[in-house]
Each structure stands twice: as structure tokens, then as C-alpha cells.
Coordinates of C-alpha atoms in Angstrom, one line a residue:
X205 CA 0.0 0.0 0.0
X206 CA 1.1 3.5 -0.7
X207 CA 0.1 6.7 -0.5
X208 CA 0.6 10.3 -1.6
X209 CA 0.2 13.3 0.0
X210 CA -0.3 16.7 -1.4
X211 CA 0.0 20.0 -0.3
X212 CA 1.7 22.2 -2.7
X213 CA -0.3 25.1 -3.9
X214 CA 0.1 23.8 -7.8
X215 CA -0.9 20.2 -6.5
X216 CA 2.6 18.9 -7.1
X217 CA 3.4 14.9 -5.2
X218 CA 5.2 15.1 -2.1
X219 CA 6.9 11.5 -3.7
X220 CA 7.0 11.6 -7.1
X221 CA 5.4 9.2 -8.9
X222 CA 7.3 5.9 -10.2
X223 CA 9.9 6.8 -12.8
X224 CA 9.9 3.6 -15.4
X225 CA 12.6 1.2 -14.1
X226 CA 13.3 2.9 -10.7
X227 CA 12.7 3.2 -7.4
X228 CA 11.9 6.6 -5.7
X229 CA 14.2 6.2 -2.9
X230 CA 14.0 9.6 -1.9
X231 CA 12.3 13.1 -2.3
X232 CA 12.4 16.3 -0.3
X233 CA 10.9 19.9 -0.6
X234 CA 12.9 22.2 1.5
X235 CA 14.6 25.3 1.5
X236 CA 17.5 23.7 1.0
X237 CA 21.3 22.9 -0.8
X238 CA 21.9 19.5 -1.9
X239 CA 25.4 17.8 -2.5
X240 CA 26.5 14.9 -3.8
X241 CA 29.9 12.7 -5.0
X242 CA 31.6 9.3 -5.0
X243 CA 34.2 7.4 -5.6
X244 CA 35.0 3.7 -6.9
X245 CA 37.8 1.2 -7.0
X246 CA 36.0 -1.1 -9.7
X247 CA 36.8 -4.3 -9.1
X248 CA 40.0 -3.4 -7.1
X249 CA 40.7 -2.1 -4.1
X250 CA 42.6 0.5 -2.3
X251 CA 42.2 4.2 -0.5
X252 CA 41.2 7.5 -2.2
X253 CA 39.1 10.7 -1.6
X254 CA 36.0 12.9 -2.7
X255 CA 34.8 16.1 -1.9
X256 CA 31.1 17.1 -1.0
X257 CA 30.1 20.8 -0.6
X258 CA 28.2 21.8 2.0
X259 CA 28.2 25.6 2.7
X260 CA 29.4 26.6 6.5
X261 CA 27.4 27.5 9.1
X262 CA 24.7 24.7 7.9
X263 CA 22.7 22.1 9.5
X264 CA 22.2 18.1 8.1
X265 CA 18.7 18.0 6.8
X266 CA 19.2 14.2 5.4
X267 CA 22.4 12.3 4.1
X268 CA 22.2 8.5 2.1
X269 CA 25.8 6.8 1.6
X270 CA 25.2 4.5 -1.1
X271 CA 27.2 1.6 -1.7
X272 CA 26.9 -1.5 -5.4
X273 CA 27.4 -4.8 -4.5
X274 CA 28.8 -6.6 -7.5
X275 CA 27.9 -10.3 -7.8
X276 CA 27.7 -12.8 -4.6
X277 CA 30.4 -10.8 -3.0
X278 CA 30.7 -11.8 0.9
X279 CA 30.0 -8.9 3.7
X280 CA 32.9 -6.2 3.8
X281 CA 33.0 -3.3 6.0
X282 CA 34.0 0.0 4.3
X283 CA 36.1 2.4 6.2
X284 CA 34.9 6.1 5.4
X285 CA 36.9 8.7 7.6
X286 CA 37.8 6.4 10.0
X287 CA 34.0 5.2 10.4
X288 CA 33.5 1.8 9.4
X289 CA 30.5 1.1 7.5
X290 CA 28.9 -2.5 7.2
X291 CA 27.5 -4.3 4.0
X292 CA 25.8 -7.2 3.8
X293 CA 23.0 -9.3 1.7
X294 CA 20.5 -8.3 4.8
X295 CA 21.3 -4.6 4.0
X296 CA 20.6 -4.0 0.6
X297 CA 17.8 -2.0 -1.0
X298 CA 17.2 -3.0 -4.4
X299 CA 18.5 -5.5 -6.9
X300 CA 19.1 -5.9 -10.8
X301 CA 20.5 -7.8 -13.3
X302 CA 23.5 -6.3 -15.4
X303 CA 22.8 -6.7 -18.9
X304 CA 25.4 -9.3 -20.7
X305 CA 28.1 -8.7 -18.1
X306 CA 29.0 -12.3 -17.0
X307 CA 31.2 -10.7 -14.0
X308 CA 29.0 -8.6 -12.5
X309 CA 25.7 -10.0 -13.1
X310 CA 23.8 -9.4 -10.0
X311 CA 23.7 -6.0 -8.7
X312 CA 22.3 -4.8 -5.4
X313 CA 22.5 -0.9 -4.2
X314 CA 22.7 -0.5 -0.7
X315 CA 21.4 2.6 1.1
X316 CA 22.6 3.8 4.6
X317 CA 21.2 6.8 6.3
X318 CA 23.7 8.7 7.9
X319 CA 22.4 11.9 8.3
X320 CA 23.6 12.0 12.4
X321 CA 27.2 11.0 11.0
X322 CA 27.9 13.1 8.5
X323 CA 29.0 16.8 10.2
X324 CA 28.4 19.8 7.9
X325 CA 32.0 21.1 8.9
X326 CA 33.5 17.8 6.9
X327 CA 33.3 17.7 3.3
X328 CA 36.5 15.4 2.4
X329 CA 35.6 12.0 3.0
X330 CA 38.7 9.4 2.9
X331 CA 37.8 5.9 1.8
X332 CA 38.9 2.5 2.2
X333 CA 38.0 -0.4 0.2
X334 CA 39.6 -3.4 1.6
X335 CA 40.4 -6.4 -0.9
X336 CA 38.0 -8.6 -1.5
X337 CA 38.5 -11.9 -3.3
X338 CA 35.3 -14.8 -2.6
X339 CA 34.8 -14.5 -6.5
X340 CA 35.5 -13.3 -9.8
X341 CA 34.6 -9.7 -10.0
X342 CA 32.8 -9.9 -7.1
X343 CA 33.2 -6.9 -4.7
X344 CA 31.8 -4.4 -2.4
X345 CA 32.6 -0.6 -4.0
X346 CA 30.7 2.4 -6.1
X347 CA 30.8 4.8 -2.9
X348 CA 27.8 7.6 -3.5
X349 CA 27.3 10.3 -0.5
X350 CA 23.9 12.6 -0.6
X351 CA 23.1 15.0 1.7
X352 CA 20.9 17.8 1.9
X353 CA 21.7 20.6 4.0
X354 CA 19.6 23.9 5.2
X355 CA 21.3 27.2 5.7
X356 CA 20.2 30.9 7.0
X357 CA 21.7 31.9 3.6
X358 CA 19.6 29.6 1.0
X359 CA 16.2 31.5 0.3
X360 CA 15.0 28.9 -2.7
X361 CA 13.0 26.2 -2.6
X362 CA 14.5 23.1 -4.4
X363 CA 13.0 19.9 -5.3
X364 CA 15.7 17.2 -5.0
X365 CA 15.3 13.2 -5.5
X366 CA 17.3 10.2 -5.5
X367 CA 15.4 7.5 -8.0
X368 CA 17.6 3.8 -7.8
X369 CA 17.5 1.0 -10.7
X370 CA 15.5 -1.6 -9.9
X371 CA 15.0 -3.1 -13.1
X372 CA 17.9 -5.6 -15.0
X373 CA 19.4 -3.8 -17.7
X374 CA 19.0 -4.3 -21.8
X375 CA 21.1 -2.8 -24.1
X376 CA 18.8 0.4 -25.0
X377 CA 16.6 1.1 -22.2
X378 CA 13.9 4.5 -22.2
X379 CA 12.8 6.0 -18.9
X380 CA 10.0 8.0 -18.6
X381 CA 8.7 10.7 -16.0
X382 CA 5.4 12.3 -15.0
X383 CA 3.7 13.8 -11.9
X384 CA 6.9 15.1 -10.3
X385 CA 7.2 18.4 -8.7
X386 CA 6.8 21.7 -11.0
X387 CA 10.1 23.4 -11.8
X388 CA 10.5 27.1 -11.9
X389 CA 10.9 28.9 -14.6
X390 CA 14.3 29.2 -15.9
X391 CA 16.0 27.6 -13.4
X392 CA 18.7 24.9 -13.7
X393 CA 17.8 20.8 -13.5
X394 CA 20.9 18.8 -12.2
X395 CA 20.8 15.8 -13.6
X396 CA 23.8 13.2 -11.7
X397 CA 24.4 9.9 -12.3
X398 CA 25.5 7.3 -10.2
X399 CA 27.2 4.6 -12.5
X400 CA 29.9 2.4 -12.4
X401 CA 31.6 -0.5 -14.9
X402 CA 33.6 -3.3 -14.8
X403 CA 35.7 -3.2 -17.9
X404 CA 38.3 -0.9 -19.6
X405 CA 38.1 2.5 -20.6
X406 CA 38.3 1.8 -24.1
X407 CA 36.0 3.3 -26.1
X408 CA 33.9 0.2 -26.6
X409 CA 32.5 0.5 -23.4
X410 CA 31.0 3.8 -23.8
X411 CA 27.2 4.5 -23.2
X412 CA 25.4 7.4 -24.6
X413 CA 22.5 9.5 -23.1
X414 CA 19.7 11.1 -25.3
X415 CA 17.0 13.3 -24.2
X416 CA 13.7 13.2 -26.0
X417 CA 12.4 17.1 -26.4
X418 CA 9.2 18.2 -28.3
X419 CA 9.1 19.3 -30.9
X420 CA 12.9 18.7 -31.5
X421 CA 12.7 14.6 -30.8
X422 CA 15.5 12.9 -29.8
X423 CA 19.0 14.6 -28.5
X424 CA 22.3 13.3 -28.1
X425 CA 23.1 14.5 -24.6
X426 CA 27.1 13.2 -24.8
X427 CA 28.5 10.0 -24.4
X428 CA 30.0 8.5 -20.7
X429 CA 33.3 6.4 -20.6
X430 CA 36.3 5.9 -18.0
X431 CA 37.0 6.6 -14.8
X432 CA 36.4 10.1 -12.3
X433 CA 39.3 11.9 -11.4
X434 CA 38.7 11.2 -7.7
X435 CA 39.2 7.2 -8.9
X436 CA 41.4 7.8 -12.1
X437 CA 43.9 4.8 -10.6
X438 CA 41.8 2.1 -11.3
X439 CA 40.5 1.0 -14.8
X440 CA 36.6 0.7 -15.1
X441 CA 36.1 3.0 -11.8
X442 CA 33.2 4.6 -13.0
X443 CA 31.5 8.2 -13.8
X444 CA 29.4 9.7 -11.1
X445 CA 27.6 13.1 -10.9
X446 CA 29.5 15.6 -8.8
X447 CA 27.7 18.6 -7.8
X448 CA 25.7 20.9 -5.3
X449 CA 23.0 23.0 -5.6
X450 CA 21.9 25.9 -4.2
X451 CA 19.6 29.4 -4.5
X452 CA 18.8 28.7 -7.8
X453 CA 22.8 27.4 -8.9
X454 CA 24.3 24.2 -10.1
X455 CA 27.7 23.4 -9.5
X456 CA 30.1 20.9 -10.5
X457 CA 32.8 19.2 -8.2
X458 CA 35.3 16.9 -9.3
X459 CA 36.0 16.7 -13.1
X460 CA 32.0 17.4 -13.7
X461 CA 30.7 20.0 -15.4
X462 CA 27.2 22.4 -14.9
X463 CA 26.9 22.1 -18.2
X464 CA 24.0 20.4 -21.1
X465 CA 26.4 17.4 -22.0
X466 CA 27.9 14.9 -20.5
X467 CA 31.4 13.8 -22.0
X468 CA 34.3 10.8 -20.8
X469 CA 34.0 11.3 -17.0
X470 CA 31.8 13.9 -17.1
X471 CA 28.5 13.0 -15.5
X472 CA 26.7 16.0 -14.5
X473 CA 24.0 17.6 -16.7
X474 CA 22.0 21.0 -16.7
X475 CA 19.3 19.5 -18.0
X476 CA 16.3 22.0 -18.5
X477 CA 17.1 23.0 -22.3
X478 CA 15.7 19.3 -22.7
X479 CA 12.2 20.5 -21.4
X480 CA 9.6 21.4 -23.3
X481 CA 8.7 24.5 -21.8
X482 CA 9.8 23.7 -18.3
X483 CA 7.9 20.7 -18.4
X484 CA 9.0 17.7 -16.1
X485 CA 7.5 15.2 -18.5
X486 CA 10.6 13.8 -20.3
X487 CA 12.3 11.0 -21.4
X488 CA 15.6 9.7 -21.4
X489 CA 17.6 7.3 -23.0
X490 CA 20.1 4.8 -22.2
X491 CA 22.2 3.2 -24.6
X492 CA 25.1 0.3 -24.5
X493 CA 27.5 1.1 -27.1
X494 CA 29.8 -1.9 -26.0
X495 CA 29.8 -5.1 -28.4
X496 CA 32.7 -7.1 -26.2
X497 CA 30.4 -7.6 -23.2
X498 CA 31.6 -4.9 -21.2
X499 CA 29.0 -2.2 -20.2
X500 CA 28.6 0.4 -18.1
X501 CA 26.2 0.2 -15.3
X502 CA 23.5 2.1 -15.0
X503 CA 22.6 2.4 -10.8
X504 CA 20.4 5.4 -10.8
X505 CA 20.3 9.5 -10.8
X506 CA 20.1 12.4 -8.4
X507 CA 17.7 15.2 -9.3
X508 CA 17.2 18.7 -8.2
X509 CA 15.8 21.6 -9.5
X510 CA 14.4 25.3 -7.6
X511 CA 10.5 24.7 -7.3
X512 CA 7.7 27.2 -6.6
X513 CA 5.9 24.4 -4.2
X514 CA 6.3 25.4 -0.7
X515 CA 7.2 23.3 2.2
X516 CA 4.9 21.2 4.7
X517 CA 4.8 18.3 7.1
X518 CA 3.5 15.0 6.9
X519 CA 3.3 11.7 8.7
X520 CA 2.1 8.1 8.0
X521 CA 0.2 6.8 11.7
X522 CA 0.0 3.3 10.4
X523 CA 3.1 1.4 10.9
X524 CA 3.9 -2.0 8.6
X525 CA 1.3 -4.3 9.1
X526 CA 0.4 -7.9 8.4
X527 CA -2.7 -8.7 7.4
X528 CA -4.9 -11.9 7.6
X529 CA -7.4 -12.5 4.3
X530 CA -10.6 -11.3 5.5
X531 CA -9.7 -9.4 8.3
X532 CA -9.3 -5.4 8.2
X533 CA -6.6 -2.7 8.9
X534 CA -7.4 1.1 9.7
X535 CA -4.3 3.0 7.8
X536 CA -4.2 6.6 8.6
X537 CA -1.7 10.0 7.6
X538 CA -1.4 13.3 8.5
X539 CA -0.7 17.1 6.9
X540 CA -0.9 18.2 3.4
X541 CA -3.8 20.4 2.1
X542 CA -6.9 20.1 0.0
X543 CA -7.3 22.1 -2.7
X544 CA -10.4 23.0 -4.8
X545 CA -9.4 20.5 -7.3
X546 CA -7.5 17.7 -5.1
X547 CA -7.6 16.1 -1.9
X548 CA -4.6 16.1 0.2
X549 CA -4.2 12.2 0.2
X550 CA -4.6 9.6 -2.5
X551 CA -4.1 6.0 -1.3
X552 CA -2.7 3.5 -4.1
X553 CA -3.8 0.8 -5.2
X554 CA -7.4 1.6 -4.8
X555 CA -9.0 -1.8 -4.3
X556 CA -10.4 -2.9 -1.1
X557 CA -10.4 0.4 0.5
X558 CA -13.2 2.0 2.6
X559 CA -11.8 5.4 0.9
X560 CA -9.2 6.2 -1.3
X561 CA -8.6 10.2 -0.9
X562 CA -9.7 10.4 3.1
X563 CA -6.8 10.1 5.7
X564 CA -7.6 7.1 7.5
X565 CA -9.5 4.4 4.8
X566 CA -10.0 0.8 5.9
X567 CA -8.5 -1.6 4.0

């Protein structure tokens, strides 16, 4: 059972709705920064660095550390400035099947919160990925840190969301958006990635993005391949989105750029020249350009954008419950607004529910 709860003056979802293929880990309204990086030793190991931005003087609103497990690889701990983070099968969060890649076949993202660990006076973060050797290609690695931050000196709203792959990958895959928070006018849409590859940095195992804009159809939005500067030391490391946001301003860290390409190691777009008229119904495209079975792997993407919707507070009353066939369960919620046109709750999937727009239906 899930629900949605609206309170934005333009009726805009407090989660967005399902993106094709991917799970909407995460979604906040908030008057806000957000930041975001990584680092990757492939199918190595070994110690590196990354750098976050998070402007001084703020407070941690939420923070994800993200982790790919890459085949049946055993439980590792990560160490992450001298912290050591745990990874195991009962950890992760959700799980695909690399498409052709016989050494890293079964992929599973794990998601930590870590918003009381991360301090908004750190922003390098140290990393240590021990050796790890139960299989072939299997291994712990593709380090991602999020975190959204609030500050006396950020005066926009942003819209920010972390979607996660879900679905096994095929060699051209399209995603497609709709019902997601309205953008404002003008302003910037950072799009990150959050990839990684085991492989080579040849140019065979290259993937290519494309944005599909009306009336203009599809765009070639640059092509991905290699490794980040943060993890330049070890082939097939991977390209991840490194950026912050804030009042309105996209910003790349690392070797990304705030610009409407990506390129090599690049993997940061502004993104709102491919809207139609600011428009958050788009599609992208995902395409393989590898023919020795060596791909690029697609884990998911960080979005964020400056919205006009305004911030409120909501709660679910109703914690996970088990069920018996033919017995009942009162759900209930709290906040959001009703508008002339919309309630301020909408309960999915509709079947078997006393009410599917009231706070507290019966199911």
C-alpha cells in the first residue's frame, strides 16, 4: 500500500510518482542545498578521496551513503573517515541484473542513512575499500554520499530526489517521467548519475545518453566512458555526478561540469534545455555502445531543481502491518492540504479500501 500526500499550492506529489525502471528512494521539498559525489575502485581495491560541498554555518537535513554490491560478494565493512560502515546481503535496498556482463551479473544498491554521522564542517571524506576476493569480479565498491543541508543563507526552494534502478538492464533502455514536482521557470535541473563498470576505458564500453524534447525529438546528450578523477587509478572505476545546488545554482565538483552534456568522465547535466517549456514530463535514453560484453552500469540518478511548491509536514500513523485475508486494517496519515481540485491524500492501489482520498480508509 502506498500513499501520496499533497499539499503544494500547484498540486505537485510530495513523492514523485514511479519513474519507469526505478525506485523513488527519496524526495524532499525544502529550503534547502543539496550535494553529492563518490568514488570507486572497480573491481579493485585501495584508498582514495571525494569532496562534497556543504556551505558553513549549515545544518544536516538528510544524508544516504550509497554503496553496489557486484555479484555474490561476501559482507565487507567499508572504512569512510575512520567510520567503518557494514555491508551485507541483509542490507541492501534494491536489486538488478546487469545486462550481458557475466562478472558482475547481480547488482544490489545498498542505502545507509547517515544523516547523524555526517557533520556539515567535513566535506573530504577518505575511503577505504579493503580487498576482497570470494569470486571473480565480485566486490563491495561504487561509494555515493547525498546529503541535503539547510542554511540561513539559502532563500529557494529546491526539489531534490534520488530514484535507484531496480529493473535488469538491456542494451537500449527508455525511462520515462510524470507527476513530479513543478520546476520554476528558468532555473537549472541537475541531472547526476550514479554509474559504475567493470571493464576498460576503451572506447567500446562507452554509453550514450539522449534526451527526448518536443518538438525537437530525440538529443544526443554526450557519451560517458572511464573513470572520475577522484578514482582515475583504477580502470573501469566509473563516472558519477558531482555537484551541489543551491539558491537557484548548479555546481560541479570533481571533473564534472554544470553544463547540457555529458562527456568521458563527465556526468553531471544541466538538463532543462531538454524540457519542453519547463515541463518535467521527459524521457531519457540509455544506450550500451559496447559489443565485447563490457558495459557500463546504469545504478540510478540524483535530481534537483528550484521549485515554486512550498514546504509542509506530513506523517504516516499506520506502521507496517500484516494482514490476515478477510480481516481489516485502519491505515491513517497526517498534513498536506486540499485544494479545490485535489484532496490532500490519495491511497494507491485503490481496491479494497473504505476510501481512497480520506486520511484514515479501511483496508
Amino acid at each position: 500500500m502506498k500513499i501520496r500526500i499533497f499539499g503544494f499550492t500547484l498540486i505537485a506529489l510530495l513523492f514523485c510518482e514511479r519513474i519507469l525502471s526505478q525506485i523513488p528512494f527519496y524526495q524532499e521539498v525544502c529550503k534547502c542545498g543539496a550535494t553529492g559525489a563518490g568514488f570507486s575502485t572497480g573491481q579493485g581495491s585501495g584508498t582514495g578521496n571525494f569532496t562534497v560541498y556543504i556551505e558553513p554555518g549549515s545544518t544536516i537535513k538528510k544524508a544516504y551513503l550509497f554503496a553496489v554490491q557486484f555479484g555474490d560478494a561476501d559482507d565487507t565493512v567499508i572504512t569512510i573517515n575512520s567510520t567503518p560502515f557494514y555491508f551485507s546481503d541483509n542490507s541492501k535496498t534494491t536489486f538488478f541484473k546487469s545486462f550481458g556482463n557475466f562478472y558482475a551479473n547481480n547488482i544490489n544498491i545498498h542505502a545507509v542513512d547517515v544523516t547523524n554521522w555526517v557533520s556539515p564542517s567535513v566535506t573530504i571524506y577518505n575511503v577505504n575499500i579493503p580487498l576482497q576476493n570470494n569470486c571473480v569480479g565480485c566486490s563491495y565498491n561504487c561509494i555515493y554520499l547525498y546529503v541535503v543541508y539547510e542554511n540561513p543563507l539559502i532563500t529557494q526552494n529546491i526539489s531534490t530526489i534520488v530514484l535507484l534502478n531496480n529493473k535488469d538492464e538491456e542494451f537500449s533502455v527508455n525511462y520515462f517521467s510524470r507527476n513530479m514536482n513543478p520546476k520554476t521557470v528558468g532555473a537549472p535541473l541537475s541531472f547526476a548519475l550514479y554509474s559504475d563498470r567493470v571493464g576498460t576505458a576503451s572506447q567500446l564500453d562507452q554509453s550514450i545518453l539522449y534526451f527526448y524534447s518536443v518538438p525537437v525529438s530525440w538529443i544526443n546528450a554526450g557519451v560517458i566512458g572511464g573513470s572520475d578523477n577522484v578514482n582515475s587509478f583504477w580502470t573501469g572505476a566509473g563516472v558519477k555526478g558531482h555537484f551541489y545546488y543551491q539558491n537557484n545554482t548548479l555546481f560541479g565538483l570533481d571533473d564534472d561540469t554544470p553544463d547540457n552534456i555529458v562527456g568521458g568522465s563527465d556526468g553531471l547535466i544541466e538538463a532543462s534545455q531538454y524540457l519542453y517549456g519547463d515541463s518535467l514530463n521527459w524521457k531519457l535514453n540509455w544506450s550500451h555502445q559496447s559489443s565485447n560484453g563490457l558495459y557500463n552500469i546504469y545504478n540510478g540518478f540524483f535530481l534537483t531543481y528550484t521549485t515554486p511548491c512550498d514546504t509542509f509536514t506530513t506523517s504516516l500513523l499506520t506502521e507496517d502491518t500484516t494482514v490476515c485475508m478477510g480481516n481489516t486494517v485502519q491505515l491513517g496519515a497526517s498534513g498536506g492540504n486540499t485544494t479545490l481540485s485535489k484532496p490532500a491524500y490519495e491511497w494507491l492501489p485503490q481496491k479494497d479500501l473504505s476510501c481512497y482520498d480520506c486520511p484514515n480508509p479501511v483496508f
